[in-house]
Amino acid sequence: MISIHEFKQKKERKEKISIVTCYDYTTAKIVDKSSVDCVLVGDSGTMTMYGCESTIQATMEMMVLLTSAVAKGTTKFIIGDMPFLSCRKGLTETMNNVHSIMKAGANAVKLEGLKGNEEIIKYITDSGIPVMGHIGLTPQAINMIGGYKVQGKLHSEAERLKNEAIELEKLGCFSIVLECMPVELAREISNSLAIPAIGIGAGPFTDGQVIVIHDMLGLEHEKKAKFVRKYMDGYNSILDSLNLYHSDVVSDKYPAQEESYFWRSE
Ligand code: KIV
């Protein structure tokens, strides 16, 4: 497992960090055998696993279940996402929620946004729990942002994001996700930090990348975001397999003799 120190060391050595999301035991076992550095149990799991419309519907119960399933399948460093408003209802409730994600098997937690989270991020890191920040497109704030769109295109927005990244580092974050922002801005932010900036839709000059596993495996058939690279056509592979299975069943090709049990002669 990559240790918390290795995130910074990798940045110092200019070695990129690869992170994938993961939400279940079986996939976690495969990720475990891969060379991917680290796993994020993202609140995107509410959409990919529970079919919710957005991450606003994420609950602590969902995130704890997903995190514990992943933790059973991998020994990689696991970052557990804190769901919508789970850190905004007072210190005690926040810490109980962080505790639940850590007990489920996370090695760190991720919190979206800076404004209003300053005190809590400091408290969590002072409690010995690594925190990953997340700025740019923060889907939990979608109603405020007004759509899934690139952030920091305007000079004023870009300045705000640069300052937020520096503030998050000062508060003790070990890493920051930069989601959907112009390449030049992501590059400037990454260069201004000692901790690694991990991009998603933020171009090639960040210190690493994170991607939703369903997107990279091509499991989502709908139009993909520009930044997504499909490493396989999972949707059609699964669909073809299901259709082949169906036709084998209806044409008596499945199960075959070697796939069947027989009485033993006495
Ligand atoms: O929930 C998630 O998958 C995320 C990544 C997109 C960074 O937060």
Tab-separated table of C-alpha atoms and ligand atoms in Angstrom:
chain	number	residue	atom	x	y	z
A	1	MET	CA	0.000	0.000	0.000
A	2	ILE	CA	1.214	3.501	-0.851
A	3	SER	CA	1.783	5.374	2.428
A	4	ILE	CA	0.623	8.910	3.125
A	5	HIS	CA	4.245	10.131	2.784
A	6	GLU	CA	4.597	8.587	-0.652
A	7	PHE	CA	2.032	10.951	-2.138
A	8	LYS	CA	4.367	13.895	-1.534
A	9	GLN	CA	7.484	11.870	-2.341
A	10	LYS	CA	6.003	10.841	-5.673
A	11	LYS	CA	5.377	14.487	-6.483
A	12	GLU	CA	8.967	15.370	-5.512
A	13	ARG	CA	10.228	12.573	-7.769
A	14	LYS	CA	7.853	13.790	-10.526
A	15	GLU	CA	6.151	10.376	-10.570
A	16	LYS	CA	2.493	10.594	-11.527
A	17	ILE	CA	-0.145	9.144	-9.206
A	18	SER	CA	-2.998	7.035	-10.615
A	19	ILE	CA	-6.291	6.782	-8.748
A	20	VAL	CA	-9.502	4.982	-9.747
A	21	THR	CA	-12.854	4.998	-8.086
A	22	CYS	CA	-14.148	1.672	-6.831
A	23	TYR	CA	-17.382	0.729	-5.100
A	24	ASP	CA	-17.537	-3.058	-4.682
A	25	TYR	CA	-15.607	-6.080	-3.453
A	26	THR	CA	-15.166	-7.933	-6.759
A	27	THR	CA	-13.802	-4.915	-8.622
A	28	ALA	CA	-11.632	-3.996	-5.624
A	29	LYS	CA	-9.968	-7.429	-5.866
A	30	ILE	CA	-9.045	-6.715	-9.507
A	31	VAL	CA	-7.847	-3.177	-8.742
A	32	ASP	CA	-5.773	-4.691	-5.946
A	33	LYS	CA	-3.796	-6.772	-8.441
A	34	SER	CA	-3.250	-3.777	-10.757
A	35	SER	CA	-0.498	-1.194	-10.615
A	36	VAL	CA	-2.975	1.625	-9.904
A	37	ASP	CA	-1.695	3.542	-6.868
A	38	CYS	CA	-4.786	4.271	-4.883
A	39	VAL	CA	-8.557	3.824	-4.665
A	40	LEU	CA	-11.265	6.434	-4.168
A	41	VAL	CA	-14.638	5.253	-2.924
A	42	GLY	CA	-16.287	8.270	-4.530
A	43	ASP	CA	-19.781	9.477	-3.833
A	44	SER	CA	-20.192	8.985	-7.604
A	45	GLY	CA	-21.019	5.460	-6.390
A	46	THR	CA	-24.505	6.715	-5.570
A	47	MET	CA	-24.982	7.217	-9.299
A	48	THR	CA	-23.057	4.204	-10.662
A	49	MET	CA	-24.186	1.701	-8.006
A	50	TYR	CA	-27.495	3.053	-6.709
A	51	GLY	CA	-28.764	4.774	-9.860
A	52	CYS	CA	-29.224	8.153	-8.179
A	53	GLU	CA	-29.494	11.244	-10.357
A	54	SER	CA	-26.678	13.102	-8.603
A	55	THR	CA	-24.339	12.819	-5.632
A	56	ILE	CA	-26.726	14.977	-3.605
A	57	GLN	CA	-28.609	11.732	-2.826
A	58	ALA	CA	-25.548	10.109	-1.243
A	59	THR	CA	-26.035	9.054	2.367
A	60	MET	CA	-23.642	7.959	5.080
A	61	GLU	CA	-25.206	4.479	5.016
A	62	MET	CA	-24.441	4.117	1.301
A	63	MET	CA	-20.869	5.393	1.627
A	64	VAL	CA	-20.115	3.179	4.627
A	65	LEU	CA	-21.434	0.081	2.807
A	66	LEU	CA	-19.459	0.862	-0.360
A	67	THR	CA	-16.274	1.626	1.594
A	68	SER	CA	-16.449	-1.563	3.638
A	69	ALA	CA	-17.052	-3.666	0.505
A	70	VAL	CA	-14.008	-2.139	-1.209
A	71	ALA	CA	-11.848	-2.470	1.894
A	72	LYS	CA	-12.528	-6.230	1.964
A	73	GLY	CA	-11.129	-6.555	-1.556
A	74	THR	CA	-7.993	-4.438	-1.557
A	75	THR	CA	-5.016	-3.495	0.549
A	76	LYS	CA	-4.452	-0.339	-1.482
A	77	PHE	CA	-4.716	3.114	0.132
A	78	ILE	CA	-8.450	3.901	0.255
A	79	ILE	CA	-9.871	7.404	0.239
A	80	GLY	CA	-13.490	7.517	1.375
A	81	ASP	CA	-15.673	10.347	0.091
A	82	MET	CA	-17.687	12.298	2.665
A	83	PRO	CA	-21.255	12.549	1.295
A	84	PHE	CA	-23.357	15.678	0.851
A	85	LEU	CA	-23.731	17.719	4.086
A	86	SER	CA	-22.153	14.963	6.188
A	87	CYS	CA	-19.546	17.473	7.429
A	88	ARG	CA	-21.819	20.505	7.720
A	89	LYS	CA	-23.947	19.711	10.771
A	90	GLY	CA	-21.597	20.490	13.594
A	91	LEU	CA	-18.310	19.107	14.784
A	92	THR	CA	-19.660	16.099	16.684
A	93	GLU	CA	-21.824	14.818	13.833
A	94	THR	CA	-19.009	15.462	11.359
A	95	MET	CA	-16.501	13.547	13.429
A	96	ASN	CA	-18.962	10.675	13.943
A	97	ASN	CA	-19.392	10.501	10.159
A	98	VAL	CA	-15.646	10.637	9.498
A	99	HIS	CA	-15.216	7.937	12.153
A	100	SER	CA	-17.760	5.704	10.379
A	101	ILE	CA	-15.951	5.995	7.032
A	102	MET	CA	-12.611	5.248	8.691
A	103	LYS	CA	-14.082	2.262	10.594
A	104	ALA	CA	-15.426	0.971	7.269
A	105	GLY	CA	-11.822	0.689	6.087
A	106	ALA	CA	-10.780	4.053	4.599
A	107	ASN	CA	-7.254	5.369	5.108
A	108	ALA	CA	-8.261	8.962	4.377
A	109	VAL	CA	-11.353	11.024	3.646
A	110	LYS	CA	-12.180	13.452	0.842
A	111	LEU	CA	-14.199	16.626	1.337
A	112	GLU	CA	-15.553	18.842	-1.416
A	113	GLY	CA	-14.953	22.603	-1.267
A	114	LEU	CA	-13.157	24.938	1.099
A	115	LYS	CA	-15.574	27.663	2.205
A	116	GLY	CA	-17.036	26.733	5.568
A	117	ASN	CA	-14.894	23.566	5.821
A	118	GLU	CA	-11.720	25.253	7.117
A	119	GLU	CA	-12.198	24.456	10.799
A	120	ILE	CA	-13.363	20.914	10.174
A	121	ILE	CA	-10.493	20.040	7.821
A	122	LYS	CA	-8.019	21.237	10.445
A	123	TYR	CA	-9.827	19.270	13.148
A	124	ILE	CA	-9.890	16.065	11.085
A	125	THR	CA	-6.204	16.270	10.137
A	126	ASP	CA	-5.273	17.175	13.742
A	127	SER	CA	-7.150	14.000	14.735
A	128	GLY	CA	-4.707	11.943	12.662
A	129	ILE	CA	-6.915	11.431	9.630
A	130	PRO	CA	-5.547	12.382	6.209
A	131	VAL	CA	-7.827	14.684	4.214
A	132	MET	CA	-7.978	15.049	0.450
A	133	GLY	CA	-9.432	18.375	-0.717
A	134	HIS	CA	-11.545	18.777	-3.864
A	135	ILE	CA	-12.016	22.029	-5.779
A	136	GLY	CA	-13.131	23.151	-9.219
A	137	LEU	CA	-16.296	21.362	-10.238
A	138	THR	CA	-17.645	20.112	-6.934
A	139	PRO	CA	-20.739	18.064	-7.856
A	140	GLN	CA	-22.252	18.290	-4.360
A	141	ALA	CA	-22.645	22.046	-5.004
A	142	ILE	CA	-24.288	21.504	-8.390
A	143	ASN	CA	-27.370	23.530	-7.458
A	144	MET	CA	-25.150	26.510	-6.684
A	145	ILE	CA	-22.820	25.999	-9.650
A	146	GLY	CA	-25.761	25.631	-12.048
A	147	GLY	CA	-24.537	22.681	-14.143
A	148	TYR	CA	-21.664	20.275	-14.724
A	149	LYS	CA	-19.333	22.751	-16.418
A	150	VAL	CA	-15.684	23.725	-16.490
A	151	GLN	CA	-14.726	25.968	-13.557
A	152	GLY	CA	-12.105	28.725	-13.364
A	153	LYS	CA	-12.399	30.005	-16.926
A	154	LEU	CA	-12.749	33.598	-15.712
A	155	HIS	CA	-9.749	35.345	-14.161
A	156	SER	CA	-11.582	36.051	-10.883
A	157	GLU	CA	-12.702	32.401	-10.565
A	158	ALA	CA	-9.213	31.157	-11.368
A	159	GLU	CA	-7.699	33.397	-8.671
A	160	ARG	CA	-10.223	32.087	-6.153
A	161	LEU	CA	-9.386	28.471	-7.007
A	162	LYS	CA	-5.631	29.117	-6.730
A	163	ASN	CA	-6.117	30.652	-3.282
A	164	GLU	CA	-8.381	27.809	-2.194
A	165	ALA	CA	-5.761	25.219	-3.148
A	166	ILE	CA	-3.087	27.024	-1.130
A	167	GLU	CA	-5.449	27.338	1.831
A	168	LEU	CA	-6.294	23.610	1.686
A	169	GLU	CA	-2.608	22.752	1.744
A	170	LYS	CA	-2.102	25.044	4.765
A	171	LEU	CA	-4.994	23.346	6.554
A	172	GLY	CA	-3.142	20.054	6.263
A	173	CYS	CA	-4.645	18.295	3.222
A	174	PHE	CA	-2.315	15.613	1.856
A	175	SER	CA	-3.616	16.019	-1.694
A	176	ILE	CA	-6.260	17.941	-3.655
A	177	VAL	CA	-8.558	16.879	-6.495
A	178	LEU	CA	-8.840	19.492	-9.265
A	179	GLU	CA	-12.012	18.718	-11.198
A	180	CYS	CA	-12.891	20.179	-14.614
A	181	MET	CA	-10.753	23.257	-15.044
A	182	PRO	CA	-8.577	24.706	-17.794
A	183	VAL	CA	-5.228	22.975	-18.317
A	184	GLU	CA	-3.226	26.157	-17.643
A	185	LEU	CA	-4.977	26.796	-14.332
A	186	ALA	CA	-4.535	23.191	-13.154
A	187	ARG	CA	-0.857	23.422	-14.072
A	188	GLU	CA	-0.399	26.661	-12.093
A	189	ILE	CA	-2.178	25.225	-9.073
A	190	SER	CA	-0.141	21.994	-9.193
A	191	ASN	CA	3.108	23.983	-9.418
A	192	SER	CA	2.125	26.190	-6.497
A	193	LEU	CA	1.650	23.241	-4.109
A	194	ALA	CA	4.046	20.889	-2.323
A	195	ILE	CA	1.237	18.300	-2.035
A	196	PRO	CA	0.013	16.454	-5.146
A	197	ALA	CA	-2.860	17.863	-7.163
A	198	ILE	CA	-4.886	15.057	-8.753
A	199	GLY	CA	-6.769	16.013	-11.882
A	200	ILE	CA	-10.011	14.871	-13.434
A	201	GLY	CA	-10.848	16.850	-16.534
A	202	ALA	CA	-7.949	19.157	-15.655
A	203	GLY	CA	-5.396	18.222	-18.311
A	204	PRO	CA	-2.045	16.449	-18.215
A	205	PHE	CA	0.026	18.749	-15.983
A	206	THR	CA	-1.341	17.751	-12.586
A	207	ASP	CA	0.568	15.356	-10.322
A	208	GLY	CA	-1.788	12.493	-11.063
A	209	GLN	CA	-5.220	11.553	-12.368
A	210	VAL	CA	-8.397	10.117	-10.933
A	211	ILE	CA	-11.107	8.553	-13.069
A	212	VAL	CA	-14.474	6.950	-12.433
A	213	ILE	CA	-13.957	3.228	-13.074
A	214	HIS	CA	-17.318	2.844	-14.867
A	215	ASP	CA	-16.237	5.564	-17.314
A	216	MET	CA	-12.800	4.116	-18.094
A	217	LEU	CA	-14.228	0.608	-18.512
A	218	GLY	CA	-16.869	1.970	-20.876
A	219	LEU	CA	-19.734	0.643	-18.754
A	220	GLU	CA	-21.733	3.824	-19.251
A	221	HIS	CA	-23.357	3.894	-22.663
A	222	GLU	CA	-24.495	7.519	-22.491
A	223	LYS	CA	-22.455	10.339	-24.035
A	224	LYS	CA	-19.133	10.545	-22.223
A	225	ALA	CA	-17.417	13.659	-20.919
A	226	LYS	CA	-14.581	14.989	-23.115
A	227	PHE	CA	-11.885	14.061	-20.585
A	228	VAL	CA	-12.915	10.399	-20.267
A	229	ARG	CA	-10.762	7.836	-22.050
A	230	LYS	CA	-12.452	4.454	-22.483
A	231	TYR	CA	-9.970	1.626	-21.926
A	232	MET	CA	-12.528	-0.994	-22.866
A	233	ASP	CA	-16.026	-1.192	-24.255
A	234	GLY	CA	-17.501	-2.779	-21.144
A	235	TYR	CA	-21.083	-1.936	-22.060
A	236	ASN	CA	-21.012	-3.831	-25.347
A	237	SER	CA	-18.855	-6.675	-23.963
A	238	ILE	CA	-21.396	-7.287	-21.205
A	239	LEU	CA	-24.366	-6.843	-23.528
A	240	ASP	CA	-22.902	-9.300	-26.079
A	241	SER	CA	-22.201	-11.841	-23.321
A	242	LEU	CA	-25.769	-11.571	-21.995
A	243	ASN	CA	-27.231	-12.057	-25.464
A	244	LEU	CA	-24.929	-15.016	-26.125
A	245	TYR	CA	-25.952	-16.583	-22.800
A	246	HIS	CA	-29.630	-16.100	-23.658
A	247	SER	CA	-29.253	-17.651	-27.096
A	248	ASP	CA	-27.253	-20.582	-25.629
A	249	VAL	CA	-30.034	-21.221	-23.083
A	250	VAL	CA	-32.891	-21.087	-25.603
A	251	SER	CA	-31.009	-23.250	-28.119
A	252	ASP	CA	-30.014	-25.857	-25.474
A	253	LYS	CA	-26.293	-25.101	-25.893
A	254	TYR	CA	-25.939	-24.201	-22.232
A	255	PRO	CA	-25.250	-26.070	-20.015
A	256	ALA	CA	-23.149	-28.644	-21.856
A	257	GLN	CA	-22.310	-32.117	-20.515
A	258	GLU	CA	-19.055	-30.914	-18.947
A	259	GLU	CA	-20.984	-28.192	-17.155
A	260	SER	CA	-23.440	-30.670	-15.612
A	261	TYR	CA	-23.464	-33.086	-12.636
A	262	PHE	CA	-24.438	-36.739	-13.078
A	263	TRP	CA	-25.433	-39.625	-10.854
A	264	ARG	CA	-22.527	-41.790	-9.888
A	265	SER	CA	-22.914	-45.454	-10.778
A	266	GLU	CA	-22.847	-47.551	-7.530
B	1	KIV	O1	-17.034	10.794	-6.442
B	1	KIV	C1	-16.127	10.786	-7.269
B	1	KIV	O2	-16.011	9.891	-8.114
B	1	KIV	C2	-15.183	11.890	-7.238
B	1	KIV	C3	-14.176	11.954	-8.340
B	1	KIV	C4	-14.824	12.397	-9.573
B	1	KIV	C5	-13.028	12.806	-7.976
B	1	KIV	O3	-15.244	12.696	-6.377
